[in-house]
Tab-separated table of C-alpha atoms in Angstrom:
chain	number	residue	atom	x	y	z
A	575	MET	CA	-24.261	-229.280	112.772
A	576	VAL	CA	-22.256	-232.043	111.202
A	577	THR	CA	-25.254	-234.375	110.111
A	578	LEU	CA	-26.884	-231.141	108.407
A	579	GLN	CA	-23.677	-230.580	106.328
A	580	GLY	CA	-23.508	-234.164	105.358
A	581	HIS	CA	-26.987	-234.101	104.152
A	582	ILE	CA	-26.276	-230.922	102.332
A	583	LEU	CA	-23.333	-232.487	100.917
A	584	VAL	CA	-25.128	-235.622	99.674
A	585	GLY	CA	-27.979	-233.820	98.423
A	586	SER	CA	-25.805	-231.792	96.074
A	587	VAL	CA	-23.917	-234.918	94.790
A	588	ILE	CA	-27.234	-236.240	93.963
A	589	ALA	CA	-28.347	-233.161	92.217
A	590	ILE	CA	-25.074	-233.253	90.052
A	591	VAL	CA	-25.422	-236.976	89.190
A	592	ALA	CA	-29.326	-236.387	88.184
A	593	SER	CA	-28.143	-233.552	85.884
A	594	ILE	CA	-25.472	-235.597	84.224
A	595	PHE	CA	-27.770	-238.373	83.397
A	596	GLY	CA	-30.292	-235.960	82.214
A	597	THR	CA	-27.869	-234.254	80.008
A	598	VAL	CA	-26.857	-237.593	78.674
A	599	ASN	CA	-30.315	-238.638	77.651
A	600	VAL	CA	-30.783	-235.316	75.785
A	601	LYS	CA	-27.362	-236.277	73.980
A	602	GLU	CA	-28.397	-239.595	73.137
A	603	GLY	CA	-31.766	-238.416	71.366
A	604	ARG	CA	-29.917	-235.621	69.604
A	605	PHE	CA	-27.250	-238.177	68.324
A	606	ARG	CA	-30.191	-240.389	66.989
A	607	HIS	CA	-31.784	-237.683	65.133
A	608	GLN	CA	-28.392	-236.684	63.778
A	609	LEU	CA	-27.769	-240.049	62.282
A	610	ASP	CA	-31.380	-240.255	60.991
A	611	GLY	CA	-30.517	-236.971	59.044
A	612	ILE	CA	-27.284	-238.316	57.870
A	613	LYS	CA	-28.864	-241.653	56.606
A	614	LYS	CA	-31.859	-239.957	54.664
A	615	TYR	CA	-29.301	-237.367	53.232
A	616	MET	CA	-27.064	-240.250	51.979
A	617	GLN	CA	-29.911	-242.160	50.304
A	618	PHE	CA	-31.229	-238.990	48.775
A	619	ARG	CA	-27.923	-238.199	47.435
A	620	HIS	CA	-27.328	-241.671	46.084
A	621	VAL	CA	-23.952	-241.848	47.958
A	622	ASP	CA	-21.648	-244.930	47.091
A	623	PRO	CA	-22.757	-247.653	49.224
A	624	ASP	CA	-19.041	-248.242	50.414
A	625	MET	CA	-19.035	-244.976	51.787
A	626	GLN	CA	-22.457	-245.325	53.501
A	627	ASP	CA	-21.001	-248.451	54.839
A	628	ARG	CA	-18.127	-246.613	56.472
A	629	VAL	CA	-20.487	-243.841	57.994
A	630	PHE	CA	-22.648	-246.630	59.366
A	631	LYS	CA	-19.625	-248.510	61.148
A	632	TRP	CA	-18.345	-245.076	62.355
A	633	ALA	CA	-21.756	-244.372	63.865
A	634	SER	CA	-22.039	-247.894	65.431
A	635	PHE	CA	-18.494	-247.437	67.069
A	636	MET	CA	-19.908	-243.985	68.641
A	637	TRP	CA	-23.165	-245.471	69.975
A	638	GLU	CA	-21.598	-248.546	71.443
A	639	GLY	CA	-18.901	-246.672	73.057
A	640	LYS	CA	-21.076	-243.454	73.985
A	641	LYS	CA	-18.336	-241.136	72.310
A	642	PHE	CA	-21.036	-238.749	71.394
A	643	ARG	CA	-21.344	-237.952	75.057
A	644	ASP	CA	-18.155	-235.725	74.976
A	645	SER	CA	-16.693	-236.534	78.300
A	646	GLU	CA	-14.613	-233.721	77.964
A	647	ARG	CA	-17.637	-231.298	77.973
A	648	ASP	CA	-19.473	-233.325	80.671
A	649	LEU	CA	-16.593	-232.269	83.019
A	650	GLU	CA	-17.724	-228.432	82.483
A	651	ILE	CA	-20.011	-229.044	85.277
A	652	LEU	CA	-17.029	-228.986	87.693
A	653	PRO	CA	-15.603	-226.258	88.928
A	654	VAL	CA	-12.465	-224.742	87.056
A	655	PRO	CA	-9.750	-225.676	89.589
A	656	LEU	CA	-11.084	-229.627	89.517
A	657	ARG	CA	-11.227	-229.577	85.734
A	658	ARG	CA	-7.596	-228.324	85.691
A	659	VAL	CA	-6.470	-231.192	88.151
A	660	ILE	CA	-8.106	-233.816	86.164
A	661	ALA	CA	-7.004	-232.488	82.717
A	662	GLN	CA	-3.392	-232.441	84.312
A	663	ALA	CA	-3.627	-235.818	85.552
A	664	ALA	CA	-4.736	-237.175	82.274
A	665	HIS	CA	-2.228	-235.353	79.692
A	666	MET	CA	0.671	-233.629	81.833
A	667	ASP	CA	3.047	-236.827	81.503
A	668	THR	CA	2.453	-236.753	77.991
A	669	PHE	CA	3.130	-233.222	77.285
A	670	GLN	CA	6.209	-233.359	79.284
A	671	ARG	CA	7.596	-236.044	76.910
A	672	VAL	CA	7.314	-233.689	73.974
A	673	LYS	CA	10.679	-232.075	73.277
A	674	LEU	CA	9.088	-228.747	72.392
A	675	PHE	CA	7.417	-228.490	75.665
A	676	ASP	CA	10.626	-229.553	77.519
A	677	ASP	CA	11.308	-227.400	80.544
A	678	CYS	CA	8.127	-225.385	80.106
A	679	GLU	CA	6.038	-223.939	83.094
A	680	PRO	CA	3.595	-226.197	84.339
A	681	GLN	CA	1.003	-223.354	84.187
A	682	PHE	CA	1.596	-223.036	80.549
A	683	LEU	CA	1.213	-226.585	79.722
A	684	GLU	CA	-2.033	-226.783	81.802
A	685	GLU	CA	-3.304	-223.879	79.749
A	686	LEU	CA	-2.583	-225.773	76.556
A	687	ILE	CA	-4.006	-228.921	78.012
A	688	MET	CA	-7.201	-227.237	78.508
A	689	ARG	CA	-7.374	-226.218	74.954
A	690	LEU	CA	-7.445	-229.726	73.628
A	691	GLU	CA	-10.091	-230.673	71.325
A	692	LEU	CA	-11.118	-234.372	70.984
A	693	GLN	CA	-11.593	-236.009	67.380
A	694	VAL	CA	-12.380	-239.680	66.395
A	695	PHE	CA	-11.041	-241.248	63.385
A	696	SER	CA	-12.228	-244.243	61.458
A	697	PRO	CA	-9.824	-247.132	60.117
A	698	GLY	CA	-8.195	-246.052	56.745
A	699	ASP	CA	-8.959	-242.317	57.462
A	700	LEU	CA	-5.571	-240.156	56.550
A	701	ILE	CA	-4.703	-237.744	59.643
A	702	CYS	CA	-1.952	-236.063	58.186
A	703	ARG	CA	-0.769	-236.100	54.416
A	704	LYS	CA	2.706	-235.495	53.463
A	705	GLY	CA	3.249	-231.870	51.984
A	706	ASP	CA	-0.137	-230.492	53.310
A	707	VAL	CA	0.044	-227.426	55.674
A	708	GLY	CA	0.075	-228.375	59.474
A	709	ARG	CA	-2.226	-226.125	61.724
A	710	GLU	CA	-2.253	-228.539	64.565
A	711	MET	CA	-0.341	-231.234	66.890
A	712	TYR	CA	-1.841	-234.525	68.068
A	713	VAL	CA	-1.920	-236.490	70.982
A	714	THR	CA	-3.219	-240.270	70.728
A	715	ARG	CA	-5.768	-241.007	73.103
A	716	THR	CA	-6.715	-244.561	71.965
A	717	GLY	CA	-6.133	-246.566	68.928
A	718	THR	CA	-3.473	-247.440	66.360
A	719	LEU	CA	-1.932	-245.144	63.607
A	720	GLN	CA	0.503	-245.736	61.075
A	721	VAL	CA	3.053	-244.016	59.175
A	722	VAL	CA	2.941	-244.815	55.672
A	723	SER	CA	4.385	-244.192	52.251
A	724	ASP	CA	2.528	-242.703	49.479
A	725	GLU	CA	2.048	-246.262	48.319
A	726	GLY	CA	0.947	-247.638	51.485
A	727	GLN	CA	3.989	-249.212	52.560
A	728	VAL	CA	3.888	-249.291	56.617
A	729	PHE	CA	7.043	-247.880	58.278
A	730	ALA	CA	5.942	-247.408	61.703
A	731	SER	CA	3.131	-247.793	64.102
A	732	LEU	CA	1.900	-245.197	66.826
A	733	GLY	CA	0.067	-245.937	69.842
A	734	GLN	CA	-1.611	-244.648	72.799
A	735	GLY	CA	0.275	-241.316	74.272
A	736	SER	CA	2.170	-240.802	70.868
A	737	VAL	CA	2.478	-237.264	70.052
A	738	PHE	CA	3.090	-235.887	66.338
A	739	GLY	CA	2.645	-232.858	64.578
A	740	GLU	CA	4.254	-230.435	67.005
A	741	ILE	CA	6.448	-228.912	64.306
A	742	SER	CA	3.500	-227.022	62.646
A	743	LEU	CA	2.860	-225.036	66.076
A	744	LEU	CA	6.068	-223.034	65.087
A	745	SER	CA	4.437	-221.619	62.266
A	746	SER	CA	3.850	-218.497	64.437
A	747	PHE	CA	7.629	-217.720	64.261
A	748	THR	CA	8.296	-218.319	60.792
A	749	LYS	CA	7.371	-216.632	57.631
A	750	GLN	CA	7.165	-219.910	55.878
A	751	GLU	CA	4.425	-222.437	56.314
A	752	ASN	CA	5.275	-225.678	58.058
A	753	ARG	CA	4.442	-228.762	55.777
A	754	ARG	CA	3.684	-232.445	56.844
A	755	THR	CA	6.739	-234.444	56.564
A	756	ALA	CA	5.004	-237.863	56.641
A	757	ASN	CA	1.368	-239.570	55.862
A	758	ILE	CA	-0.237	-240.808	58.992
A	759	ARG	CA	-3.320	-243.005	58.770
A	760	SER	CA	-5.438	-244.242	61.353
A	761	PHE	CA	-5.481	-248.081	61.539
A	762	SER	CA	-8.109	-248.816	63.875
A	763	TYR	CA	-11.187	-246.423	65.207
A	764	SER	CA	-8.477	-243.578	67.171
A	765	GLU	CA	-9.377	-240.928	69.418
A	766	LEU	CA	-6.965	-238.208	69.153
A	767	PHE	CA	-6.441	-234.844	71.331
A	768	SER	CA	-5.686	-231.732	68.968
A	769	LEU	CA	-4.141	-228.541	69.930
A	770	SER	CA	-4.417	-225.797	66.860
A	771	SER	CA	-1.624	-223.394	66.377
A	772	ALA	CA	-3.999	-220.516	66.950
A	773	ASN	CA	-4.663	-221.619	70.487
A	774	PHE	CA	-1.054	-222.539	71.045
A	775	LYS	CA	-0.249	-218.625	70.024
A	776	GLU	CA	-3.008	-217.226	72.269
A	777	VAL	CA	-1.454	-219.209	75.101
A	778	LEU	CA	1.875	-218.089	74.441
A	779	GLU	CA	0.840	-214.215	74.624
A	780	ASN	CA	0.429	-214.907	78.491
A	781	PHE	CA	3.552	-216.626	79.232
A	782	PRO	CA	6.530	-214.612	77.638
A	783	LEU	CA	9.028	-216.528	79.313
A	784	ALA	CA	7.604	-219.924	77.342
A	785	ARG	CA	7.391	-217.724	74.358
A	786	ARG	CA	10.727	-216.932	74.682
A	787	LYS	CA	11.725	-220.845	75.002
A	788	MET	CA	9.850	-221.458	72.054
A	789	ILE	CA	11.277	-219.365	69.669
A	790	ALA	CA	14.854	-220.893	70.932
A	791	LYS	CA	13.418	-224.395	70.467
A	792	SER	CA	12.197	-223.586	67.112
A	793	ARG	CA	15.500	-222.581	65.983
A	794	GLU	CA	16.840	-226.234	67.206
A	795	LEU	CA	14.006	-228.214	65.526
A	796	LEU	CA	13.912	-226.329	62.178
A	797	LYS	CA	17.664	-225.983	61.437
A	798	ASP	CA	17.691	-229.290	60.024
A	799	ARG	CA	14.874	-228.501	57.791
A	800	THR	CA	15.577	-224.832	56.827
A	801	THR	CA	18.763	-223.148	55.344
A	802	ASP	CA	18.183	-219.797	56.437
A	803	MET	CA	16.997	-219.420	60.063
A	804	SER	CA	16.899	-215.620	59.416
A	805	GLU	CA	13.392	-215.975	58.926
A	806	VAL	CA	12.690	-216.565	62.330
A	807	VAL	CA	10.778	-213.748	63.475
A	808	HIS	CA	11.096	-212.369	67.034
A	809	ASN	CA	8.562	-210.132	68.363
A	810	ASP	CA	9.722	-209.671	72.104
A	811	ALA	CA	10.657	-206.112	73.276
A	812	GLU	CA	14.050	-206.922	73.872
A	813	ASP	CA	14.620	-208.216	70.328
A	814	ASP	CA	12.908	-204.876	68.986
A	815	ASP	CA	15.350	-202.911	71.236
A	816	GLU	CA	18.212	-204.618	70.129
A	817	LEU	CA	16.972	-204.369	66.374
A	818	ALA	CA	16.487	-200.766	66.858
A	819	PHE	CA	19.985	-200.129	68.088
A	820	LYS	CA	21.642	-201.953	65.508
A	821	VAL	CA	19.605	-199.766	62.903
A	822	GLU	CA	20.479	-196.522	64.756
A	823	LYS	CA	24.208	-197.641	64.474
A	824	LEU	CA	24.030	-198.404	60.790
A	825	GLN	CA	22.604	-195.026	60.236
A	826	GLU	CA	25.322	-193.184	61.852
A	827	LEU	CA	27.697	-195.418	60.186
A	828	ALA	CA	26.124	-194.339	56.701
A	829	GLN	CA	26.388	-190.706	57.770
A	830	ASP	CA	30.243	-191.272	58.399
A	831	ILE	CA	30.568	-192.637	55.200
A	832	VAL	CA	28.447	-189.937	53.183
A	833	LEU	CA	30.872	-187.684	55.105
A	834	LEU	CA	34.088	-189.442	54.150
A	835	ILE	CA	32.877	-189.577	50.421
A	836	GLU	CA	32.170	-186.069	49.953
A	837	THR	CA	35.532	-184.912	51.571
A	838	PHE	CA	37.161	-187.363	49.187
A	839	THR	CA	35.360	-186.038	46.116
A	840	LYS	CA	36.247	-182.628	46.978
A	841	THR	CA	39.778	-183.399	47.102
A	842	ILE	CA	39.885	-185.422	43.704
A	843	ILE	CA	38.072	-182.267	42.367
A	844	GLU	CA	40.591	-179.865	43.921
A	845	ASP	CA	43.442	-182.123	42.679
A	846	THR	CA	42.105	-182.427	39.221
A	847	THR	CA	41.972	-178.723	38.859
A	848	LYS	CA	45.444	-178.265	39.754
A	849	LEU	CA	46.759	-180.980	37.491
A	850	LYS	CA	44.848	-179.297	34.580
A	851	ARG	CA	46.221	-176.002	35.492
A	852	ARG	CA	49.688	-177.513	35.445
A	853	LEU	CA	49.288	-179.491	32.313
A	854	ALA	CA	48.123	-176.329	30.501
A	855	VAL	CA	51.374	-174.452	31.590
A	856	LEU	CA	53.386	-177.232	30.458
A	857	GLU	CA	51.585	-177.495	26.915
A	858	ARG	CA	52.102	-173.518	26.192
A	859	ARG	CA	55.779	-173.947	27.250
A	860	ARG	CA	56.256	-176.991	24.624
A	861	HIS	CA	54.746	-175.089	21.884
A	862	HIS	CA	56.696	-171.722	22.881
A	863	PRO	CA	59.979	-172.593	24.472
A	864	GLY	CA	61.531	-169.024	23.981
A	865	HIS	CA	58.633	-167.496	25.064
A	866	PRO	CA	58.153	-167.015	28.840
A	867	SER	CA	54.697	-168.040	30.143
A	868	ARG	CA	54.398	-165.094	32.361
A	869	LYS	CA	55.291	-161.472	31.742
A	870	PRO	CA	58.379	-160.306	33.996
A	871	LYS	CA	57.707	-158.130	36.570
A	872	LEU	CA	59.102	-154.416	36.195
A	873	ILE	CA	60.967	-153.556	39.381
A	874	LEU	CA	61.856	-150.086	40.031
A	875	PHE	CA	64.593	-149.019	42.116
A	876	ALA	CA	64.641	-145.647	43.873
A	877	GLN	CA	68.064	-143.482	43.029
A	878	THR	CA	70.042	-143.382	46.094
A	879	PRO	CA	71.319	-139.606	46.508
A	880	VAL	CA	75.101	-139.296	46.713
């Protein structure tokens, strides 16, 4: 029985390996065909020779390193639990070092890792431009990046495991768009994993605890960059209840103020009317000092019998 199970297991492994090699051959042929199409397009459109040279060097790098194989997609043949374990082993340590993700649930980080997308940049490519709207964060897999000024002066270098652009993910919680604060250029051929703000927001919808932590961390990370943190948007049910309670209290206060104003206005009108009457009496007395303002009342006394 054990021997039979062993044969079945070996046969399954051989079938998986054969399937992988077959898929690789198909991808190689497709990649060659695409490169031929790009070459013909550039020749037909008379693309600048320097640009053609950059494209050919990029294609050579991709071909020699078998980057076209998209190793992340090759893992799709594995069961989801195994893919999660592999992704966690490859990226979890890096994500846990990111200040934005500190103290977050492991399951939340796993979901983020499963949504990473691989991008390849050539030497000289500008990955982030200062002032542009940021829509993704990056994790450096291989290669060297440089933080440069607008004039090209190098301020710092970034290597494997470096993370940048995580502030752009906080646009989900602010009314303003988060813009890049530095220029980052690829010094060599570089492979970067990117996480879009859309995927980040989608994952947060299933992790309310992590979402609350992200809101709190967005306040800490953005308070040095914004002067009005009232723009932070809270959509949690608890925040909605608190807001509704405050609105109700304000409405009650407004009603009390309106009632107080009405009472005060009525009192002023009554006092003003009385004052006008008193002034009128005094005015008549001033013009007619010997004439009483009112007619004297006649009082009749009944005769008392003697």
